[in-house]
Coordinates of C-alpha atoms (C1' of nucleotides) in Angstrom, one line a residue:
Chain A
M1 CA 117.0 111.1 72.3
M2 CA 113.2 111.2 71.9
D3 CA 111.6 112.3 75.1
E4 CA 108.3 110.3 74.9
G5 CA 107.2 112.2 78.0
R6 CA 108.7 109.7 80.3
P7 CA 111.3 110.7 82.9
R8 CA 114.9 110.5 81.7
Y9 CA 116.0 108.4 84.6
L10 CA 113.4 105.7 83.7
R11 CA 114.5 105.8 80.1
I12 CA 118.2 105.3 81.1
A13 CA 117.2 102.5 83.5
E14 CA 115.2 100.9 80.7
D15 CA 118.1 101.2 78.3
L16 CA 120.5 99.5 80.7
R17 CA 117.9 96.9 81.6
H18 CA 117.7 95.8 78.0
Q19 CA 121.4 95.6 77.7
I20 CA 121.5 93.3 80.8
L21 CA 118.6 91.1 79.5
E22 CA 120.1 90.9 76.0
G23 CA 123.5 90.0 77.4
T24 CA 125.4 93.1 76.2
L25 CA 126.0 93.5 79.9
P26 CA 126.5 90.0 81.1
P27 CA 126.2 88.9 84.8
G28 CA 129.2 89.9 86.9
E29 CA 130.1 92.7 84.4
R30 CA 130.7 96.2 85.7
V31 CA 128.1 98.7 84.7
P32 CA 129.6 101.9 83.2
S33 CA 130.5 104.3 86.0
E34 CA 128.4 107.3 86.9
S35 CA 130.7 109.7 85.2
E36 CA 130.7 107.7 82.0
L37 CA 126.9 107.5 82.0
I38 CA 126.7 111.3 82.6
H39 CA 128.7 111.9 79.5
R40 CA 126.9 109.2 77.5
Y41 CA 123.4 110.4 78.2
G42 CA 124.3 114.1 78.8
V43 CA 122.5 114.3 82.2
A44 CA 123.5 115.3 85.7
Q45 CA 124.8 112.9 88.3
G46 CA 121.5 112.8 90.2
T47 CA 119.6 111.5 87.2
V48 CA 122.1 108.7 86.6
R49 CA 121.9 107.8 90.3
K50 CA 118.1 107.6 90.2
A51 CA 118.3 105.3 87.2
M52 CA 120.7 103.0 89.1
T53 CA 118.4 103.0 92.2
E54 CA 115.7 101.8 89.9
L55 CA 117.8 98.9 88.6
R56 CA 119.0 98.1 92.2
T57 CA 115.5 97.8 93.6
R58 CA 114.5 95.5 90.7
G59 CA 117.4 93.3 91.7
L60 CA 119.2 93.6 88.4
V61 CA 122.4 95.2 89.7
E62 CA 124.4 95.4 92.9
T63 CA 126.6 98.3 93.8
F64 CA 129.7 98.6 96.0
H65 CA 130.9 101.9 97.3
G66 CA 134.2 102.8 95.8
R67 CA 134.3 99.8 93.4
G68 CA 131.4 100.2 91.1
T69 CA 128.0 98.7 90.1
F70 CA 127.8 95.2 88.8
V71 CA 125.2 93.1 87.0
R72 CA 123.9 90.6 89.4
S73 CA 124.3 87.0 88.5
R74 CA 121.0 85.4 89.2
P75 CA 121.6 82.1 91.0
P76 CA 119.2 79.5 89.8
V77 CA 115.9 79.5 91.6
R78 CA 115.4 76.8 94.1
R79 CA 112.0 75.1 94.2
K80 CA 110.7 74.0 97.6
S81 CA 108.0 71.5 97.0
S82 CA 105.5 70.5 99.6
D83 CA 106.4 66.8 99.4
R84 CA 109.8 67.5 101.0
F85 CA 108.4 66.3 104.3
R86 CA 107.3 62.9 103.1
R87 CA 107.8 60.3 105.7
S88 CA 109.5 58.1 103.0
H89 CA 112.2 60.7 102.7
R90 CA 112.8 60.6 106.5
K91 CA 112.8 56.8 106.4
A92 CA 115.5 57.0 103.8
G93 CA 117.6 58.9 106.2
K94 CA 117.4 62.3 104.5
A95 CA 116.5 65.6 106.2
A96 CA 114.3 67.8 104.1
Y97 CA 117.0 70.3 103.2
L98 CA 119.5 67.6 102.0
A99 CA 116.8 65.8 100.0
E100 CA 115.9 69.1 98.2
S101 CA 119.5 69.9 97.5
E102 CA 120.3 66.6 96.1
Q103 CA 117.4 67.0 93.7
A104 CA 118.6 70.4 92.7
G105 CA 122.2 69.2 92.1
V106 CA 123.9 71.6 94.5
E107 CA 126.2 71.0 97.4
P108 CA 124.4 71.7 100.7
S109 CA 125.9 72.8 103.9
V110 CA 124.5 73.9 107.2
H111 CA 125.9 76.2 109.8
V112 CA 124.3 75.8 113.2
L113 CA 124.2 79.2 114.9
Y114 CA 122.6 78.2 118.2
V115 CA 121.1 75.3 120.0
G116 CA 119.7 75.8 123.5
P117 CA 117.0 77.2 125.6
V118 CA 115.2 80.5 124.9
E119 CA 112.2 82.3 126.1
V120 CA 109.5 81.7 123.5
P121 CA 108.4 84.7 121.5
A122 CA 104.7 85.6 121.7
D123 CA 103.7 84.7 118.2
V124 CA 105.4 81.3 118.4
A125 CA 104.0 80.7 121.9
H126 CA 100.5 81.1 120.5
K127 CA 101.2 78.5 117.9
L128 CA 102.8 76.1 120.4
G129 CA 99.9 76.6 122.8
T130 CA 102.2 77.6 125.6
T131 CA 102.6 80.8 127.5
S132 CA 104.7 83.6 126.2
G133 CA 108.1 83.7 127.9
N134 CA 108.1 80.0 128.7
R135 CA 111.4 78.1 128.1
V136 CA 111.6 76.2 124.9
L137 CA 114.4 74.6 122.9
A138 CA 115.5 76.7 119.9
R139 CA 117.7 75.6 117.0
R140 CA 118.9 78.3 114.7
S141 CA 120.7 77.5 111.5
L142 CA 122.0 79.0 108.3
Y143 CA 121.7 76.9 105.2
F144 CA 124.0 77.2 102.2
S145 CA 123.9 75.9 98.6
D146 CA 127.4 75.7 97.0
R147 CA 128.6 78.0 99.8
A148 CA 126.1 80.7 99.1
P149 CA 123.7 81.5 102.0
M150 CA 120.2 80.6 101.1
E151 CA 118.0 80.7 104.2
T152 CA 117.9 80.9 107.9
A153 CA 115.7 78.7 110.0
T154 CA 114.8 78.8 113.6
S155 CA 113.1 75.8 115.2
Y156 CA 111.2 76.0 118.5
I157 CA 110.4 72.8 120.4
P158 CA 108.5 72.6 123.7
W159 CA 110.9 71.8 126.5
D160 CA 109.1 68.6 127.7
I161 CA 109.3 67.2 124.2
A162 CA 112.9 68.2 123.7
E163 CA 113.8 66.5 127.0
E164 CA 112.6 63.1 125.8
T165 CA 114.6 63.5 122.6
P166 CA 118.2 64.2 123.6
E167 CA 119.5 64.2 120.0
L168 CA 117.7 67.5 119.5
F169 CA 120.4 69.1 121.6
E170 CA 123.1 68.0 119.2
D171 CA 124.2 70.2 116.3
N172 CA 123.5 67.3 114.0
P173 CA 120.3 65.6 115.1
G174 CA 121.1 62.6 112.9
P175 CA 119.7 60.9 109.7
G176 CA 116.2 62.2 108.7
G177 CA 116.5 65.3 110.8
I178 CA 114.6 66.4 113.8
Y179 CA 111.3 65.1 112.5
A180 CA 112.8 61.6 112.3
R181 CA 114.0 61.9 115.9
L182 CA 110.6 63.0 117.1
E183 CA 108.9 60.0 115.5
D184 CA 111.7 57.7 116.9
H185 CA 110.4 58.7 120.3
G186 CA 106.8 58.0 119.6
R187 CA 105.8 61.5 118.6
V188 CA 104.1 60.6 115.3
L189 CA 103.5 63.5 113.0
E190 CA 100.0 64.0 111.5
E191 CA 100.3 67.2 109.4
F192 CA 102.2 70.4 108.8
L193 CA 100.7 73.9 108.6
E194 CA 102.8 76.3 106.6
E195 CA 102.1 80.1 106.7
V196 CA 103.7 82.0 103.9
S197 CA 104.2 85.8 103.9
A198 CA 106.6 88.2 102.3
R199 CA 108.2 91.5 103.4
L200 CA 111.3 93.5 103.1
A201 CA 114.5 92.1 104.7
T202 CA 115.6 93.6 108.0
K203 CA 119.2 94.9 108.2
E204 CA 120.2 91.7 110.1
E205 CA 118.7 89.4 107.5
S206 CA 120.3 91.4 104.7
S207 CA 123.7 90.7 106.1
E208 CA 123.1 87.0 107.0
L209 CA 121.7 86.2 103.5
A210 CA 124.0 88.6 101.6
L211 CA 121.1 90.6 100.2
S212 CA 121.1 94.2 99.0
A213 CA 119.1 96.7 101.0
G214 CA 115.4 96.7 100.4
A215 CA 115.4 93.2 99.0
P216 CA 112.2 91.2 99.7
V217 CA 112.2 87.9 101.7
I218 CA 109.8 85.1 102.0
E219 CA 108.9 84.1 105.6
L220 CA 107.6 80.6 106.1
V221 CA 106.4 79.5 109.5
R222 CA 105.7 75.8 109.7
S223 CA 103.9 74.2 112.6
A224 CA 104.3 70.4 112.9
Y225 CA 101.2 68.7 114.4
G226 CA 101.3 65.3 116.2
V227 CA 98.5 62.7 115.9
D228 CA 97.3 64.0 119.2
G229 CA 96.7 67.4 117.7
R230 CA 99.5 69.0 119.7
V231 CA 102.1 71.3 118.0
L232 CA 105.4 69.5 118.4
E233 CA 107.5 72.1 116.7
V234 CA 107.3 75.5 115.1
C235 CA 110.0 76.4 112.5
A236 CA 110.4 80.0 111.1
T237 CA 112.3 80.2 107.8
V238 CA 113.5 83.3 106.1
M239 CA 114.5 83.1 102.4
A240 CA 115.7 85.5 99.8
A241 CA 112.6 86.0 97.7
D242 CA 114.5 85.9 94.4
R243 CA 116.0 82.5 95.2
F244 CA 112.9 80.4 95.9
V245 CA 109.6 79.4 94.5
L246 CA 107.4 77.4 96.9
E247 CA 105.2 74.7 95.5
Y248 CA 102.0 73.3 97.0
R249 CA 99.7 70.6 95.8
I250 CA 96.1 70.9 96.8
P251 CA 93.6 68.1 96.1
A252 CA 90.3 69.3 94.6
S253 CA 88.2 66.9 96.5
G254 CA 86.7 67.5 100.0
Chain B
M1 CA 121.4 119.3 115.4
M2 CA 124.2 116.8 116.3
D3 CA 125.6 115.2 113.2
E4 CA 126.6 111.8 114.6
G5 CA 128.2 111.0 111.3
R6 CA 125.0 109.6 109.8
P7 CA 123.5 111.0 106.7
R8 CA 121.0 113.9 107.3
Y9 CA 118.3 112.2 105.2
L10 CA 118.4 109.2 107.5
R11 CA 118.2 111.3 110.6
I12 CA 115.2 113.1 109.3
A13 CA 113.5 109.8 108.3
E14 CA 114.3 108.5 111.8
D15 CA 112.8 111.6 113.4
L16 CA 109.6 111.3 111.4
R17 CA 109.4 107.5 112.0
H18 CA 109.5 108.1 115.7
Q19 CA 106.7 110.6 115.5
I20 CA 104.6 108.1 113.5
L21 CA 105.3 105.2 115.9
E22 CA 104.6 107.4 119.0
G23 CA 101.4 108.7 117.6
T24 CA 102.4 112.3 117.2
L25 CA 101.6 111.7 113.5
P26 CA 98.6 109.3 113.7
P27 CA 97.5 107.1 110.7
G28 CA 95.8 109.1 108.0
E29 CA 97.5 112.3 109.1
R30 CA 99.3 114.4 106.5
V31 CA 103.0 114.5 107.0
P32 CA 104.4 118.1 106.9
S33 CA 105.0 119.2 103.3
E34 CA 108.4 119.3 101.7
S35 CA 108.7 123.0 101.9
E36 CA 107.9 123.0 105.6
L37 CA 110.4 120.2 106.3
I38 CA 113.0 122.2 104.3
H39 CA 112.6 125.1 106.6
R40 CA 112.3 123.0 109.8
Y41 CA 115.5 121.0 109.2
G42 CA 117.3 123.6 107.2
V43 CA 118.1 121.3 104.3
A44 CA 117.6 121.2 100.5
Q45 CA 114.6 119.7 98.8
G46 CA 116.5 116.6 97.6
T47 CA 117.5 115.7 101.2
V48 CA 113.9 115.9 102.3
R49 CA 112.8 113.8 99.4
K50 CA 115.4 111.1 100.2
A51 CA 114.0 110.9 103.7
M52 CA 110.5 110.5 102.4
T53 CA 111.6 107.8 100.0
E54 CA 113.0 106.0 103.0
L55 CA 109.7 106.1 104.8
R56 CA 107.8 105.1 101.7
T57 CA 109.9 102.0 101.1
R58 CA 109.4 101.0 104.7
G59 CA 105.7 101.2 104.2
L60 CA 105.1 103.9 106.8
V61 CA 103.8 106.6 104.5
E62 CA 102.0 106.9 101.2
T63 CA 102.3 109.9 99.0
F64 CA 100.0 111.4 96.4
H65 CA 101.2 113.8 93.7
G66 CA 99.7 117.2 94.3
R67 CA 98.0 116.3 97.6
G68 CA 100.7 115.4 100.0
T69 CA 102.2 112.5 102.0
F70 CA 100.1 110.7 104.5
V71 CA 100.8 108.2 107.4
R72 CA 99.6 104.8 106.3
S73 CA 96.9 103.0 108.3
R74 CA 97.7 99.3 108.1
P75 CA 94.7 97.3 107.0
P76 CA 94.2 94.0 108.8
V77 CA 96.0 91.0 107.2
R78 CA 93.9 88.6 105.1
R79 CA 94.5 84.9 105.4
K80 CA 94.3 82.8 102.3
S81 CA 93.9 79.2 103.4
S82 CA 94.4 76.3 101.0
D83 CA 90.9 74.9 101.7
R84 CA 89.4 77.8 99.7
F85 CA 89.0 75.5 96.7
R86 CA 87.1 72.8 98.4
R87 CA 84.5 71.3 96.1
S88 CA 81.9 71.7 98.9
H89 CA 82.3 75.5 98.6
R90 CA 81.7 75.4 94.9
K91 CA 78.7 73.2 95.4
A92 CA 77.4 75.8 97.9
G93 CA 77.5 78.3 95.1
K94 CA 80.4 80.3 96.3
A95 CA 83.5 81.3 94.4
A96 CA 86.7 81.1 96.3
Y97 CA 87.1 84.8 96.8
L98 CA 83.6 85.3 98.1
A99 CA 83.9 82.4 100.5
E100 CA 87.1 83.9 101.9
S101 CA 85.7 87.3 102.2
E102 CA 82.6 86.1 104.1
Q103 CA 84.9 84.3 106.5
A104 CA 86.9 87.5 107.0
G105 CA 83.9 89.6 107.5
V106 CA 84.6 92.1 104.8
E107 CA 82.5 93.2 101.8
P108 CA 84.0 91.8 98.6
S109 CA 83.8 93.3 95.2
V110 CA 85.3 92.4 91.8
H111 CA 86.1 94.6 88.9
V112 CA 86.5 92.7 85.7
L113 CA 89.3 94.4 83.6
Y114 CA 89.3 92.2 80.6
V115 CA 87.7 89.0 79.2
G116 CA 88.7 87.8 75.8
P117 CA 91.4 86.1 73.7
V118 CA 95.1 86.8 74.1
E119 CA 98.3 85.3 72.9
V120 CA 99.5 83.1 75.8
P121 CA 102.7 84.2 77.4
A122 CA 105.6 81.8 77.3
D123 CA 105.7 80.9 81.0
V124 CA 101.9 80.2 81.0
A125 CA 102.1 78.3 77.8
H126 CA 104.6 75.9 79.3
K127 CA 102.3 75.2 82.2
L128 CA 99.2 74.8 79.9
G129 CA 101.2 72.5 77.7
T130 CA 100.5 74.6 74.6
T131 CA 102.8 76.6 72.3
S132 CA 103.8 80.1 73.2
G133 CA 101.7 82.6 71.2
N134 CA 98.7 80.4 70.9
R135 CA 95.3 81.9 71.5
V136 CA 93.8 81.3 74.9
L137 CA 91.0 82.9 76.9
A138 CA 92.2 85.4 79.5
R139 CA 90.1 86.8 82.3
R140 CA 91.7 89.6 84.2
S141 CA 90.1 91.0 87.4
L142 CA 90.9 93.3 90.3
Y143 CA 89.5 92.2 93.7
F144 CA 88.5 94.5 96.5
S145 CA 87.7 94.2 100.2
D146 CA 85.7 97.0 101.6
R147 CA 86.5 99.1 98.5
A148 CA 90.3 98.7 98.9
P149 CA 92.2 96.9 96.1
M150 CA 93.6 93.7 97.4
E151 CA 94.8 91.6 94.5
T152 CA 94.8 91.2 90.8
A153 CA 94.2 87.9 89.1
T154 CA 94.7 86.8 85.5
S155 CA 93.2 83.5 84.5
Y156 CA 94.2 81.7 81.3
I157 CA 92.1 78.9 79.8
P158 CA 92.9 76.9 76.7
W159 CA 90.6 78.0 73.8
D160 CA 89.1 74.6 73.2
I161 CA 88.0 74.3 76.8
A162 CA 86.7 77.8 76.9
E163 CA 84.6 77.2 73.8
E164 CA 82.7 74.4 75.5
T165 CA 82.0 76.6 78.5
P166 CA 80.3 79.8 77.2
E167 CA 79.8 81.2 80.7
L168 CA 83.5 81.8 80.9
F169 CA 83.1 84.7 78.4
E170 CA 80.7 86.5 80.7
D171 CA 82.0 89.0 83.3
N172 CA 80.3 87.0 86.0
P173 CA 80.7 83.3 85.3
G174 CA 77.9 82.4 87.8
P175 CA 77.7 80.7 91.2
G176 CA 80.8 78.8 92.3
G177 CA 83.0 80.6 89.9
I178 CA 84.8 79.3 86.8
Y179 CA 85.8 76.1 88.5
A180 CA 82.2 75.2 89.0
R181 CA 81.4 75.9 85.4
L182 CA 84.3 73.7 84.2
E183 CA 82.9 70.9 86.3
D184 CA 79.4 71.5 85.0
H185 CA 80.7 70.7 81.6
G186 CA 82.4 67.5 82.6
R187 CA 85.9 68.9 83.3
V188 CA 86.3 67.3 86.7
L189 CA 89.2 68.9 88.7
E190 CA 91.8 66.6 90.3
E191 CA 94.2 68.9 92.0
F192 CA 95.7 72.4 92.1
L193 CA 99.4 73.3 92.0
E194 CA 100.2 76.6 93.6
E195 CA 103.6 78.2 93.0
V196 CA 104.4 81.0 95.4
S197 CA 107.1 83.6 95.0
A198 CA 107.7 87.1 96.1
R199 CA 109.3 90.2 94.5
L200 CA 109.0 93.9 94.4
A201 CA 106.0 95.4 92.7
T202 CA 106.3 96.8 89.2
K203 CA 105.1 100.4 88.7
E204 CA 101.9 99.1 87.1
E205 CA 101.1 96.8 90.0
S206 CA 101.9 99.6 92.5
S207 CA 99.2 101.8 90.9
E208 CA 96.7 99.0 90.5
L209 CA 97.0 97.9 94.1
A210 CA 97.7 101.4 95.6
L211 CA 101.1 100.4 96.9
S212 CA 104.1 102.6 97.6
A213 CA 107.1 102.2 95.3
G214 CA 109.4 99.4 96.3
A215 CA 106.7 97.5 98.2
P216 CA 106.9 93.7 97.9
V217 CA 104.2 91.6 96.4
I218 CA 103.4 87.9 96.6
E219 CA 102.9 86.2 93.2
L220 CA 100.8 83.0 93.2
V221 CA 100.5 81.0 90.1
R222 CA 97.9 78.3 90.3
S223 CA 97.5 75.5 87.8
A224 CA 94.2 73.5 87.9
Y225 CA 94.6 69.9 86.8
G226 CA 91.8 67.8 85.5
V227 CA 91.3 64.1 86.2
D228 CA 92.9 63.4 82.8
G229 CA 96.1 65.2 84.0
R230 CA 95.5 68.1 81.6
V231 CA 96.0 71.7 82.9
L232 CA 92.6 73.3 82.5
E233 CA 93.4 76.7 83.8
V234 CA 96.4 78.8 84.9
C235 CA 95.7 81.7 87.2
A236 CA 98.3 84.3 88.2
T237 CA 97.5 86.4 91.2
V238 CA 99.5 89.3 92.5
M239 CA 98.9 90.4 96.1
A240 CA 100.3 93.2 98.3
A241 CA 102.7 91.3 100.6
D242 CA 101.7 93.2 103.7
R243 CA 98.0 92.3 103.3
F244 CA 98.1 88.5 103.0
V245 CA 99.3 85.4 104.8
L246 CA 98.9 82.2 102.8
E247 CA 98.1 79.0 104.7
Y248 CA 98.8 75.5 103.5
R249 CA 98.1 72.2 105.2
I250 CA 100.4 69.3 104.3
P251 CA 99.7 65.7 105.5
A252 CA 102.7 64.0 107.1
S253 CA 101.9 60.6 105.6
G254 CA 103.1 59.3 102.2
Chain C
dT1 C1' 146.5 108.8 94.3
dA2 C1' 142.9 108.4 90.9
dG3 C1' 138.4 106.7 90.3
dT4 C1' 134.4 105.1 92.2
dG5 C1' 129.9 105.8 94.5
dG6 C1' 127.3 108.8 98.5
dT7 C1' 125.6 113.1 100.2
dC8 C1' 124.1 117.7 99.7
dT9 C1' 122.9 122.4 97.9
dA10 C1' 120.4 126.2 95.5
dG11 C1' 117.7 126.9 92.1
dA12 C1' 114.7 125.9 88.2
dC13 C1' 110.7 124.1 85.8
dC14 C1' 106.9 120.8 85.3
dA15 C1' 102.6 118.0 86.6
dC16 C1' 98.9 117.4 89.6
dC17 C1' 95.2 118.6 92.9
dG18 C1' 92.1 121.4 95.3
dG19 C1' 89.4 125.5 96.2
Chain D
dC1 C1' 95.1 130.1 91.4
dG2 C1' 98.5 128.5 95.2
dG3 C1' 100.4 124.5 97.2
dT4 C1' 101.8 120.0 96.6
dG5 C1' 105.1 116.5 95.0
dG6 C1' 108.3 115.0 90.6
dT7 C1' 112.2 115.8 87.8
dC8 C1' 116.6 117.9 86.6
dT9 C1' 120.9 120.6 86.7
dA10 C1' 125.7 122.2 87.9
dG11 C1' 128.7 122.0 91.1
dA12 C1' 130.7 120.9 95.6
dC13 C1' 132.6 117.9 99.0
dC14 C1' 133.1 113.3 101.3
dA15 C1' 134.1 108.1 101.9
dC16 C1' 135.5 104.0 100.1
dT17 C1' 138.6 100.9 97.1
dA18 C1' 142.2 99.6 94.4
dA19 C1' 146.6 100.1 92.3

DNA sequence: TAGTGGTCTAGACCACCGG
DNA sequence: CGGTGGTCTAGACCACTAA
């Protein structure tokens, strides 16, 4: 094996990576065990483990203690386009998530984790224009596509607005989702502000979304503005970074 | 030292993490060297290194070969708002990056890495509507704020469009940036499509952007559409995830 | 129980940085 | 040059999983 000056563990990782990309190691397949790789490449265990760590942080493999390391089957990327909040979708009785899923050809499901009052966190309070610690309505859900967890979303609604909209306290707020209910009660929406950032998943998020440790997530915080300029809702979404691409259209005029 | 059943490297990492958060190890300070930690905790080098890797992937420290490991000082987050391409900014002679920087109160600088022909990569070719491998003009730059690397951007322009716009071959395309030059030559812009995704940084990106290994990046691919519907430019930007928040406004109508 | 990955050691050598 | 981090070995023991 030529040395090329590069560390052996990187060369081993590269080798396995090519086998994965070329299909020699197809998705779901078990990667050769540490002991086999030790013999194959003639290196110590630590070197093989570093190579595996490399592949793991690149999201190519997933390892299970006592079972082995497996090639990850990349689920098709979901595209979240910025037209998913078009009023025409709401009028047609579709909530944003269901409309997206239909377009993607997957079977959506939603697991409502919590609906009820909470003390508003400081960052959300700032966006809602209320005081930190005030009571707001929170709706926390986990969204699935074909039974695989895709994203978590937590929605915060000022208490006075929630009170005039009793459907928001139901697990299922009805056709068109919560934005449709807000507009039913005269809270006409003017625009949304989405703030996108990325970071590594916390332990909690890793388990909720079935991610491997150290996997990145996209965090999207959306503020819904009414025609009066008031923020009617703040929704924080956490998505596995390797499962989403967000799309935004921006007009050149102005 | 109580064992508590947890791996020693995690306990060491935890210990150092607390010192960092409590200020015993302030930002910029050098973390004790490996050999010192080996003596202090009575462990082997590999164990200390695993602890350091832990802190590095969490973004708490940054290490330099031959110099040492240092506590990271978090730079303030930059906000990228979707109005940065307003035509009025271009008319005022400002390129997007300079307009942003002025608003953020930092001193911008740009290092042009390459300007010239390249064979277009497959994914970009698809967006440009050309064939993979065709010749296009590429402009690759590294952007700084207050001398700290913030993002890399690679711009791809179809060759026929580049030819009618000689300024695009210059390092500095002039006031208003390349979009202003395109419009000077009658290529009026209609809209932009931004596709946002996140992933872990490659080794190359880590060194260009001075990131620690395993740090997440935001990748933003922007396609600029002309009034004729043709894609006039594709620009791929890679940003350190912990330094940016992207903002998008979406009208509720439609 | 046999095989897998996870942790750890003691020691070696190399590559890089600064005085 | 001495000190720093980076790579690697050979071997040990542990923890988990499946048959």
